[in-house]
Each structure stands twice: as C-alpha cells, then as structure tokens.
Amino acid sequence: MGDPKPRKVAIIGGGVIGGGWAARFLLNGFDVAVYDPAPQAPRQIGEVLDNARRALPAIYDRALPEEGLLRFCDTLEDAVSGAEWVQESVPERLELKHSVHAAIAAAAPENAVIGSSTSGFKPSELNSRGAGAIVAHPFNPVYLLPLVELVGAAGACARAADILQEIGMYPLIVRKEIDAHIADRLLEAIWRESLWLVKDGIASTKDIDEAIRMGFGLRFAQMGLFETYRIAGGEAGMKHFLAQFGPALAWPWTKLTDVPDYDDALVDLISGQSDVQSGDLPIRQLERRRDDNLVAILRALRVNGDAAGKVIGEHEKMFPLESMLEGLPVTARRRVPSTWTDYNGHMNETFYLEAGSKATDGFMELIGADSDYIAGGLSYFTVESHVRHLNEVHSGDMLTVTTQVLTGQGKKMHLFHRLHRGDGELAATVETLLLHMNLNTRATCLPELAVAQKLSGYAVEHAGLKAEGSGRFVGERKADIAPPPSVRAMSGEG
Ligand SMILES: NC(=O)C1=CN([C@@H]2O[C@H](COP(=O)(O)OP(=O)(O)OC[C@H]3O[C@@H](n4cnc5c(N)ncnc54)[C@H](O)[C@@H]3O)[C@@H](O)[C@H]2O)C=CC1
Ligand SMILES: C[N+](C)(C)CC(=O)CC(=O)[O-]
C-alpha cells in the first residue's frame, strides 16, 4: 500500500493572511506551495510559522499530524499544480484579484477549491470575468481562530467546508452574498464608531481598546451577541431586552452610516495614539502576546466544550494515536506547550501528572471505560500516584506516553505510564493506582464484565514486561529498586 499521497494546497499571496493559511495547512499535515513575488515573503512566512508552531499545538491535548512540506514557487502555475485547494490572499484591490484569479483558473486542477480571503468583495464581483472562486474569509491569526466565512457556489462551499473541518476550522456558510459578508459588517460598525470617537476627541485608541477588552469583548468569545443579550433581558429574556433597549437605536447613540473623512489628520491622530499605546513592542512580540492569550481563552472554552472550544474538541478526535511503542499501547501523545514550562526553563512538575492523567484517560478508553461508560455512572478514581522525573523536558518536545498494566483485577487498576521524549529518552514515569467506582453511590464496585475482561487481558499481556522503577518509595536509592509485587508474583518471587 505505501504511505498515503501527500495532500497539497497552494497559497497565492503570502502576507499576513496568506502566511496564516500556510501555517494552518502545514501544521495539519498538508504540503503547501506558496507563490508571492515579494522578496521578503519567505522570511515573513517563516516568522508567522514560528509563532504558529508555538501556539497551535498548545490548544490540543494530542499531537497534531506530522507537519507538511513548505515550498516557495517562482510562478503561480507551479504553485497551483496538483493542489486540491488554492487560496488567494493578495491585497484587497479588485483589479489585482481579477488578474490573479484569471491565472489561477487557467492553471489549477479542475476540481480544486479556489478560495479568496477577500474581506469585502462578493463572489459575483470576483468572478465577473469568468473565474470560479468562492469567498473563504478567515480571521487573523488564521492558525488559531477557527472561523471561515464561505460565500458562493453551494457545491464548492460544501467541499471547502469538509476540508476546513479537517484543519480544525469552523466554516460558516453565508446564505446570500453581501459586501463584507457577516463578521466584517459587524466589525466595520465598531471600527466606524471608534474612528468617530477618536476624531471627536472623546476617547483615545487606548480608551477604546480598554472599553472593549475590559467588558463586552470578554463576553463575545463564549456567547456572541444574541445569547448575551437574552441573558441581559433577565428572567423575561429577549422580549424584555428588546422592549427596553430596542428604542435606543432611534436615539443619537450612533453616527449610523456616516464615515469620518480618512484624511491625513485622522490617520496621524490614530497612528500616533497607537504608537504611544503599543509602539515599544515589535509586531511579532505583540503577536505572541495575543497568541498566548488566545490559547488560554481557547483552552478555557474547551473545559465546557463551548463555542470555539467545541470545534477544537471535535477536531482532536481526528488525530489517531500511534498504536504501540515497545510492546505497550500509546495512550497519550502531544507536543509540550510553552505554557507548561516554568522559571527553570523546563516542563513544570504539574504537567507530568497532567500527562499521566491524560494517559489514564486514553487507557480507560482502550478498555471501554469511555465517556459513554462514565455517563452510565461507572468510572475509575485515582487513589495514589508516584511521579519520577528522569530527564528534562522542554517546550516543543514531543511527549509520547505508554501504559503498562501492573495489576488489573477486581476493583483495582494499577498502571505504569512512561513519558518518552521525541529523542526516545525516558523523561518520567507516572505510577498510579485507581479503584473502580459507582458515581451515584460514590462507593467502590466491580467494573462491567467487558471492561474487566479487557483490563485483565492487558494485565496478562504485560505481565512479562519489566517495569523498572515501579513500586518505589520516595527517596529510595536506585540500587534498592525491587520489582513491584505483581511482577514478583508473575516471576514466582515473593
Ligand atoms: N489583514 C487582515 O486582518 C485580513 C485580511 N484579509 C484579506 O486577505 C487578503 C490579503 O490581506 P493581507 O494578508 O492583510 O495583505 P498583505 O499586504 O499582508 O499581503 C498581501 C501579499 O500578497 C502579495 N502579492 C501582491 N501581489 C501578488 C500577486 N500578483 N501574486 C501573488 N502575491 C501577490 C504581496 O507581496 C503580499 O505579501 C485581502 O483580500 C484582505 O482583505 C482577510 C482577513 C483578515
Ligand atoms: C480589517 N479586516 C477587514 C481586514 C478584518 C478582517 O477581514 C477579518 C479580521 O481578521 O478581523
């Protein structure tokens, strides 16, 4: 059979957005060919990619697929050849988009999805000279934010939606084409009002940013506008909210569609205030601060499986674990995020236990003690754990965890997790004893037969394997290590 054929996409225009698309596809295992005539494009994409490698793996509890290959091409034709998706992200000028789409249409494979990142043009405008593109409008940073607005032909949008889900994005199909789609119309309203507030001397750029991030900005990541306002209507809900605040739209709260003159004075005023606000930080550093905060927010959203957190959880189910390592099942595999490291410049002790805990979850799934089993009122509780730190682990290291069953009998499940680094070195072991529980009575009980059989099957299979370092007490010297009782029993000792 051999390895599956690599999947290929083409990125036409590798600036802020094209670079983000390239990173999103590459880190999800696609080969990426970039065409951008600007000499600085490879450097810029390299820097975006470095930031993406730092941030994207941190929102997952499992390793992303093997990274794809990045190639810079001298011609657009070379880039699009053999691509299943061509994403155009050249500057927002209709004439330029027309000429680029004509070249793409002439050279791309017939069935390729051809997407445009345009923030405002409609498909009918993009295709007025015969091209067949859809709008696939992403949000910056493309490698972290899931939303892509899809506008255009239904068949192409459906194919695009499938591929976007494979790379962890959230396709939102816009029902009718309209200038600036959905989200940019909303952003435009805030942008327009903000320009007025600065121009009229009512607020500085910093005041406006605080007004957003200290208040409603925090709400938007999890509930958006309508659910948030439903709650704001109190027990009487949306109807009450509309009755109370609907009339405000007729008051002079808003400048409506009036746009301030974009003259030099306004540009200088805004960019000057923005320099004072954050001009001391280079852009890449600002991006990293933004990314670290986004990662923290996205991880928080994973806890309740809400909004973008749900998209990440669903996407992660697509990543297979390698099945075996050194004769043992792989129960967890992930890259170490920078947030797991501490002031000593290596992985903090907390996360050894977290990695062990994820491996226990992975093993429970293997024996059928999965989310359905738990929803049925049965589970395992950890009653004791022992972590041995053997080798340093750093940000970006790939951690692969295997699980050996030391005892799997009755209510007891005694596991020995090994945490391997990407270079194969053993970084740590986490030995953990669990008891089977009834979640309703909170008392121990026997597992269901199918789970018990799978667990004891693993126990028998693993009985002959050494588990060096298991059964140790804290501070025990290496020379004193004895095999654990279960291994001694198997080998006829004790
Ligand atoms: N910057 C943003 O926040 C967002 C921008 N967009 C959209 O993405 C598109 C690109 O915007 P940015 O990445 O911000 O612009 P950018 O200016 O950062 O990048 C554009 C890139 O296109 C390259 N380019 C110019 N002519 C080209 C050609 N003929 N063939 C190939 N490459 C060419 C340039 O060298 C540059 O690297 C626009 O349509 C914009 O509306 C969409 C979402 C957000
Ligand atoms: C400013 N913008 C219109 C280019 C913004 C977008 O299109 C989306 C975003 O990332 O905010």
XYZ file of C-alpha atoms and ligand atoms in Angstrom:
549
model
C 0.000 0.000 0.000
C 2.747 2.543 0.965
C 2.220 5.921 2.575
C -0.896 7.857 1.538
C -0.296 10.523 -1.142
C 0.517 13.904 0.445
C -2.293 16.431 0.224
C -1.345 19.696 -1.390
C -2.623 23.273 -1.195
C -1.437 26.452 -2.909
C -1.229 29.843 -1.241
C -1.207 32.806 -3.610
C -0.062 35.883 -1.690
C 1.896 35.141 1.471
C 1.386 38.251 3.621
C -0.394 38.425 6.986
C -3.311 36.239 5.902
C -1.607 34.007 3.324
C 1.105 33.254 5.905
C -1.569 32.319 8.448
C -3.295 29.988 5.964
C 0.058 28.392 5.090
C 0.725 27.716 8.783
C -2.781 26.305 9.413
C -2.496 23.844 6.491
C 1.147 22.879 7.155
C 0.592 22.147 10.836
C -2.335 19.946 9.867
C -0.158 17.819 7.608
C -0.807 19.366 4.163
C 2.053 20.185 1.792
C 1.947 23.891 0.976
C 3.240 25.658 -2.162
C 3.437 29.448 -1.919
C 3.584 31.980 -4.723
C 4.365 35.566 -3.693
C 6.721 37.709 -5.795
C 7.815 39.845 -2.798
C 11.424 39.017 -1.808
C 10.591 39.203 1.915
C 7.729 36.672 1.672
C 9.797 33.589 2.754
C 11.155 35.414 5.808
C 7.709 36.706 6.776
C 6.060 33.321 6.379
C 8.912 31.734 8.355
C 8.236 34.103 11.247
C 4.473 33.526 11.149
C 5.139 29.795 11.069
C 7.395 30.001 14.129
C 4.618 31.728 16.048
C 2.076 29.193 14.813
C 4.271 26.231 15.857
C 4.431 27.769 19.303
C 0.687 28.381 19.623
C -1.436 25.886 17.690
C -0.255 22.629 19.346
C -0.985 24.208 22.741
C -4.751 24.144 22.194
C -4.769 20.369 21.691
C -4.216 17.513 24.144
C -2.970 15.288 21.340
C -0.170 15.678 18.822
C -1.136 17.274 15.513
C -0.350 15.257 12.371
C 3.214 15.283 11.003
C 3.912 18.757 9.559
C 3.654 19.063 5.753
C 6.349 20.394 3.414
C 6.611 24.106 2.597
C 7.794 25.127 -0.879
C 8.205 28.596 -2.394
C 7.495 28.742 -6.130
C 8.705 31.140 -8.823
C 5.426 31.027 -10.719
C 1.769 30.872 -9.819
C 1.343 27.990 -12.273
C 3.935 25.873 -10.440
C 2.285 26.619 -7.085
C -1.250 25.621 -8.091
C -0.266 22.489 -9.992
C -1.759 19.411 -8.276
C -3.383 21.455 -5.477
C -6.731 20.410 -4.048
C -7.218 23.905 -2.600
C -5.892 27.229 -3.930
C -6.248 30.151 -1.525
C -5.773 33.653 -2.900
C -4.709 36.271 -0.328
C -3.378 39.149 -2.415
C -4.113 42.788 -1.451
C -7.737 43.943 -1.440
C -7.827 45.512 -4.927
C -10.437 44.183 -7.352
C -8.313 44.642 -10.499
C -5.464 42.677 -8.936
C -7.836 39.948 -7.710
C -9.276 39.652 -11.245
C -5.894 39.121 -12.872
C -4.743 36.652 -10.200
C -7.998 34.651 -10.441
C -7.738 34.502 -14.210
C -4.252 32.983 -13.844
C -5.450 30.546 -11.162
C -8.446 29.450 -13.255
C -6.158 28.734 -16.222
C -3.684 26.601 -14.268
C -5.406 24.979 -11.268
C -6.741 21.403 -11.344
C -10.352 21.337 -12.483
C -11.827 20.130 -9.209
C -9.706 22.275 -6.872
C -11.435 24.531 -4.364
C -10.462 28.098 -5.246
C -10.939 30.389 -2.272
C -10.390 34.104 -1.836
C -9.589 35.640 1.544
C -11.269 38.874 0.498
C -12.666 40.842 3.420
C -15.288 42.618 1.399
C -15.746 41.569 -2.247
C -18.671 39.363 -3.226
C -18.182 36.206 -5.350
C -20.138 37.870 -8.194
C -17.540 40.672 -8.219
C -14.553 38.306 -8.013
C -15.955 36.097 -10.792
C -17.267 38.836 -13.089
C -14.547 37.942 -15.623
C -15.327 34.239 -15.637
C -13.316 32.853 -12.692
C -14.935 30.290 -10.397
C -13.810 31.295 -6.928
C -15.685 31.234 -3.659
C -15.041 33.588 -0.772
C -13.254 31.815 2.100
C -12.794 34.684 4.504
C -10.676 33.870 7.567
C -9.750 35.812 10.699
C -6.364 36.845 11.919
C -4.482 34.815 13.228
C -5.717 32.210 10.766
C -3.738 29.446 12.517
C -5.654 29.939 15.796
C -9.098 31.374 15.027
C -11.498 28.803 13.579
C -13.994 30.987 11.680
C -14.038 30.993 7.873
C -16.992 32.653 6.129
C -17.845 30.768 2.938
C -19.792 32.552 0.210
C -20.555 31.344 -3.305
C -21.465 28.212 -5.257
C -23.077 25.633 -2.968
C -21.073 22.629 -4.212
C -17.699 24.337 -3.861
C -18.649 25.715 -0.438
C -19.634 22.207 0.727
C -16.286 20.761 -0.442
C -14.463 23.659 1.192
C -16.383 23.127 4.448
C -15.243 19.475 4.620
C -11.584 20.398 4.166
C -11.818 23.265 6.656
C -13.148 20.883 9.297
C -10.176 18.611 8.674
C -7.869 21.501 9.586
C -9.830 22.435 12.701
C -11.701 25.422 11.288
C -15.351 26.403 11.544
C -16.986 27.019 8.155
C -19.899 29.439 8.319
C -21.877 29.409 5.103
C -23.239 32.871 4.308
C -26.717 32.391 2.849
C -26.654 35.317 0.387
C -23.713 37.280 -0.898
C -23.347 40.752 0.553
C -20.459 43.231 0.725
C -18.151 42.365 3.635
C -20.048 39.121 4.475
C -21.266 38.867 8.107
C -18.425 39.427 10.537
C -16.728 42.307 8.737
C -20.018 44.194 8.629
C -20.156 43.897 12.417
C -16.505 44.850 12.817
C -16.967 47.711 10.396
C -19.661 49.208 12.613
C -17.351 49.144 15.641
C -14.455 50.471 13.559
C -16.550 53.344 12.185
C -17.814 54.393 15.609
C -14.280 54.125 17.018
C -12.912 56.431 14.315
C -15.558 59.000 15.230
C -14.804 58.696 18.951
C -11.086 59.329 18.341
C -11.651 62.069 15.763
C -14.079 63.901 18.070
C -11.570 63.674 20.948
C -13.946 61.636 23.106
C -11.636 58.660 23.538
C -8.058 57.665 22.736
C -7.233 54.441 20.897
C -6.264 53.006 24.305
C -9.580 54.066 25.925
C -11.470 52.283 23.157
C -9.381 49.133 23.490
C -9.996 49.108 27.267
C -13.724 49.665 26.698
C -13.728 46.508 24.572
C -11.375 44.190 26.419
C -12.458 45.034 29.979
C -16.120 44.488 29.169
C -18.075 43.131 26.241
C -15.017 41.727 24.455
C -14.696 39.147 27.231
C -18.297 38.021 26.719
C -18.114 37.654 22.966
C -15.727 34.685 22.842
C -18.248 32.456 24.517
C -21.786 33.626 23.775
C -21.739 36.169 20.995
C -24.392 38.863 20.833
C -27.849 37.338 20.944
C -27.384 34.826 23.771
C -25.579 37.501 25.770
C -28.485 39.928 25.328
C -31.046 37.231 26.073
C -29.439 36.900 29.495
C -29.317 40.702 29.790
C -33.110 40.679 29.467
C -33.270 38.909 32.829
C -35.888 36.249 33.521
C -38.165 37.738 30.865
C -35.425 37.101 28.290
C -35.119 38.525 24.793
C -38.591 40.106 24.557
C -37.903 42.197 27.630
C -34.448 43.087 26.367
C -35.881 44.279 23.030
C -38.567 46.327 24.746
C -36.012 48.019 26.953
C -33.151 48.669 24.555
C -34.681 48.478 21.073
C -35.717 52.159 21.063
C -32.097 53.173 21.735
C -31.339 52.576 18.072
C -33.501 55.565 17.240
C -31.611 57.758 19.699
C -28.445 59.541 18.564
C -26.182 56.889 20.150
C -24.679 56.073 16.850
C -23.362 58.015 13.886
C -25.059 55.361 11.742
C -23.501 55.003 8.299
C -21.720 58.320 8.284
C -17.973 57.788 7.800
C -15.393 60.302 9.011
C -13.010 61.699 6.385
C -9.974 59.456 6.190
C -7.660 62.457 5.873
C -4.007 62.798 6.920
C -5.015 64.435 10.192
C -7.145 61.445 11.227
C -4.538 58.912 10.073
C -1.812 60.746 12.042
C -4.031 61.065 15.108
C -4.856 57.365 15.187
C -1.445 56.005 14.283
C 0.210 58.426 16.728
C -2.011 57.267 19.584
C -1.483 53.638 18.571
C 2.326 54.181 18.672
C 2.046 55.580 22.192
C -0.175 52.661 23.194
C 2.000 49.792 21.955
C 4.793 51.149 19.751
C 7.507 49.881 22.115
C 6.719 46.260 21.186
C 7.761 44.685 17.867
C 4.835 43.199 15.913
C 5.989 39.573 16.292
C 6.164 40.054 20.055
C 2.686 41.586 20.108
C 1.514 38.615 18.054
C 2.980 36.201 20.616
C 1.242 38.036 23.463
C -2.016 37.885 21.502
C -1.471 34.184 20.736
C -0.714 33.259 24.371
C -3.938 34.957 25.472
C -5.941 33.323 22.681
C -4.531 29.903 23.610
C -5.557 30.459 27.234
C -9.065 31.543 26.188
C -9.456 28.643 23.753
C -8.291 26.161 26.393
C -10.788 27.643 28.856
C -13.546 27.193 26.267
C -12.561 23.525 25.936
C -13.487 22.890 29.571
C -17.213 23.239 28.864
C -16.920 22.278 25.203
C -18.386 25.655 24.274
C -18.044 27.819 21.138
C -14.526 27.520 19.618
C -13.631 25.034 22.410
C -16.144 22.585 20.923
C -14.566 22.889 17.467
C -11.138 22.036 18.909
C -12.501 19.038 20.846
C -14.210 17.653 17.730
C -11.111 18.224 15.598
C -8.869 16.464 18.092
C -10.907 13.265 17.715
C -9.495 13.042 14.168
C -5.891 12.629 15.399
C -5.010 8.984 15.735
C -2.624 7.835 18.451
C 0.269 5.646 17.328
C -0.931 2.249 18.420
C 2.134 0.682 20.096
C 5.597 1.576 21.402
C 7.988 -1.006 22.871
C 5.161 -3.536 23.105
C 2.870 -1.167 25.040
C -0.170 0.840 23.956
C 0.394 4.551 23.339
C -2.216 6.281 25.480
C -1.248 9.941 25.062
C 0.885 11.928 22.643
C 1.348 15.682 22.461
C 3.835 18.473 21.936
C 4.810 20.326 25.118
C 3.336 23.860 25.024
C 5.382 26.801 26.261
C 2.732 27.335 28.959
C 3.858 24.051 30.558
C 7.359 25.381 31.234
C 8.438 27.323 34.322
C 11.163 29.626 35.667
C 13.687 26.776 35.418
C 13.212 26.676 31.647
C 11.705 23.188 31.568
C 8.381 21.399 32.000
C 6.890 22.139 35.395
C 6.090 19.179 37.667
C 2.315 19.839 37.488
C 2.228 18.758 33.878
C 3.908 15.370 34.417
C 0.814 14.462 36.369
C -1.394 16.013 33.684
C 0.336 13.907 31.018
C -0.121 10.836 33.239
C -3.767 11.702 33.781
C -4.387 12.030 30.021
C -2.694 8.634 29.558
C -5.014 7.123 32.160
C -7.975 8.602 30.247
C -6.539 7.180 26.998
C -6.137 3.756 28.624
C -9.656 3.863 30.074
C -10.940 4.449 26.535
C -8.949 1.434 25.337
C -10.649 -0.864 27.847
C -14.107 0.564 27.174
C -14.326 2.782 30.278
C -15.010 5.692 27.916
C -17.320 8.711 28.045
C -20.456 6.566 27.467
C -19.422 4.210 30.282
C -18.850 7.186 32.591
C -22.178 8.747 31.552
C -23.697 5.411 32.621
C -22.491 6.049 36.178
C -19.283 3.997 36.377
C -15.684 5.190 36.400
C -12.248 4.896 37.989
C -10.884 7.162 40.729
C -7.147 7.678 41.268
C -6.167 6.892 44.851
C -2.367 7.133 44.665
C 0.280 8.418 42.219
C 4.073 8.445 42.119
C 5.959 10.576 39.578
C 9.660 10.028 38.842
C 11.416 12.858 36.961
C 14.246 11.276 34.974
C 15.159 13.706 32.172
C 14.346 17.310 31.436
C 11.510 18.133 29.039
C 11.348 21.431 27.135
C 8.789 23.473 25.272
C 8.122 21.953 21.847
C 9.318 18.416 22.802
C 7.019 15.635 21.613
C 5.838 13.543 24.550
C 4.643 10.012 23.884
C 3.136 8.142 26.815
C 2.761 4.367 27.020
C 0.811 2.479 29.635
C 1.658 -0.830 31.255
C -0.847 -2.609 33.459
C 0.771 -3.846 36.679
C -2.473 -5.112 38.204
C -5.874 -5.293 36.607
C -8.049 -7.341 38.861
C -11.355 -6.782 40.643
C -11.805 -3.135 41.545
C -8.071 -2.383 41.183
C -6.274 -0.895 38.205
C -2.566 -0.297 38.820
C -0.909 1.492 35.871
C 2.661 2.412 34.989
C 2.919 5.270 32.450
C 6.226 6.017 30.703
C 6.703 9.521 29.282
C 9.095 9.382 26.316
C 10.630 12.457 24.729
C 10.840 12.863 20.950
C 14.502 11.723 21.032
C 13.384 8.446 22.612
C 14.760 9.206 26.102
C 12.563 8.273 29.032
C 11.611 11.594 30.643
C 9.489 10.345 33.515
C 7.293 7.599 34.849
C 3.915 8.059 36.492
C 2.705 5.119 38.522
C -0.908 5.319 39.530
C -3.399 3.189 41.420
C -7.082 3.525 40.602
C -10.236 1.994 42.050
C -13.426 1.298 40.154
C -16.345 3.396 41.430
C -20.079 3.800 41.194
C -20.557 7.515 40.518
C -24.030 7.547 42.065
C -23.248 5.847 45.384
C -19.613 7.130 45.390
C -18.607 3.640 46.591
C -16.203 1.156 45.023
C -17.711 -1.598 42.891
C -16.635 -4.128 40.287
C -16.323 -2.974 36.647
C -18.704 -4.268 33.994
C -17.638 -7.604 32.560
C -16.442 -6.267 29.185
C -14.209 -3.688 30.866
C -12.916 -6.204 33.391
C -12.051 -8.653 30.598
C -10.182 -6.074 28.529
C -8.285 -4.855 31.584
C -7.240 -8.336 32.657
C -6.297 -9.106 29.032
C -3.808 -6.232 29.114
C -2.590 -7.323 32.579
C -1.782 -10.796 31.276
C -0.159 -9.400 28.106
C 2.036 -7.009 30.134
C 2.914 -9.424 32.914
C 6.209 -10.481 31.409
C 7.433 -6.932 30.779
C 9.816 -5.225 33.181
C 8.575 -2.055 34.902
C 11.819 -0.706 36.225
C 11.255 1.932 38.877
C 7.712 0.914 39.737
C 6.802 0.272 43.350
C 9.488 2.673 44.576
C 9.049 4.800 47.650
C 10.079 8.470 47.589
C 13.830 8.865 48.077
C 14.610 5.167 47.540
C 18.100 4.680 46.077
C 18.346 3.153 42.612
C 20.233 0.164 43.959
C 17.314 -0.683 46.239
C 14.729 -0.900 43.483
C 12.779 -4.103 43.617
C 10.201 -5.167 41.063
C 6.622 -4.448 42.199
C 4.679 -7.224 43.920
C 2.625 -8.069 40.837
C 5.768 -8.567 38.730
C 7.370 -10.580 41.552
C 4.285 -12.779 41.732
C 4.382 -13.404 37.975
C 8.025 -14.372 38.057
C 7.460 -16.698 41.005
C 9.306 -14.485 43.563
C 7.962 -13.313 46.974
N -5.141 41.551 7.372
C -6.314 41.130 7.837
O -6.664 41.340 9.005
C -7.220 40.336 6.971
C -7.129 40.395 5.583
N -7.972 39.628 4.805
C -7.893 39.675 3.349
O -6.760 38.916 2.940
C -6.213 39.447 1.732
C -4.733 39.733 1.952
O -4.594 40.654 3.017
P -3.252 40.741 3.873
O -2.652 39.402 4.045
O -3.625 41.522 5.070
O -2.333 41.620 2.927
P -0.736 41.719 2.917
O -0.428 43.013 2.306
O -0.186 41.416 4.280
O -0.287 40.530 1.961
C -0.547 40.505 0.589
C 0.552 39.707 -0.080
O 0.200 39.498 -1.429
C 1.409 39.572 -2.199
N 1.073 39.854 -3.587
C 0.848 41.034 -4.187
N 0.562 40.838 -5.480
C 0.624 39.495 -5.711
C 0.439 38.676 -6.856
N 0.109 39.190 -8.038
N 0.579 37.339 -6.727
C 0.898 36.791 -5.531
N 1.105 37.542 -4.425
C 0.951 38.867 -4.500
C 2.202 40.676 -1.511
O 3.584 40.580 -1.835
C 1.914 40.402 -0.042
O 2.875 39.544 0.537
C -7.045 40.681 1.409
O -8.022 40.334 0.472
C -7.706 41.049 2.732
O -8.942 41.686 2.582
C -8.859 38.745 5.369
C -8.962 38.636 6.732
C -8.215 39.474 7.623
C -9.814 44.638 8.805
N -10.275 43.472 8.032
C -11.473 43.897 7.339
C -9.229 43.124 7.087
C -10.529 42.423 9.016
C -10.970 41.098 8.501
O -11.259 40.890 7.350
C -11.111 39.975 9.481
C -10.337 40.048 10.766
O -9.415 39.246 10.965
O -10.664 40.877 11.609
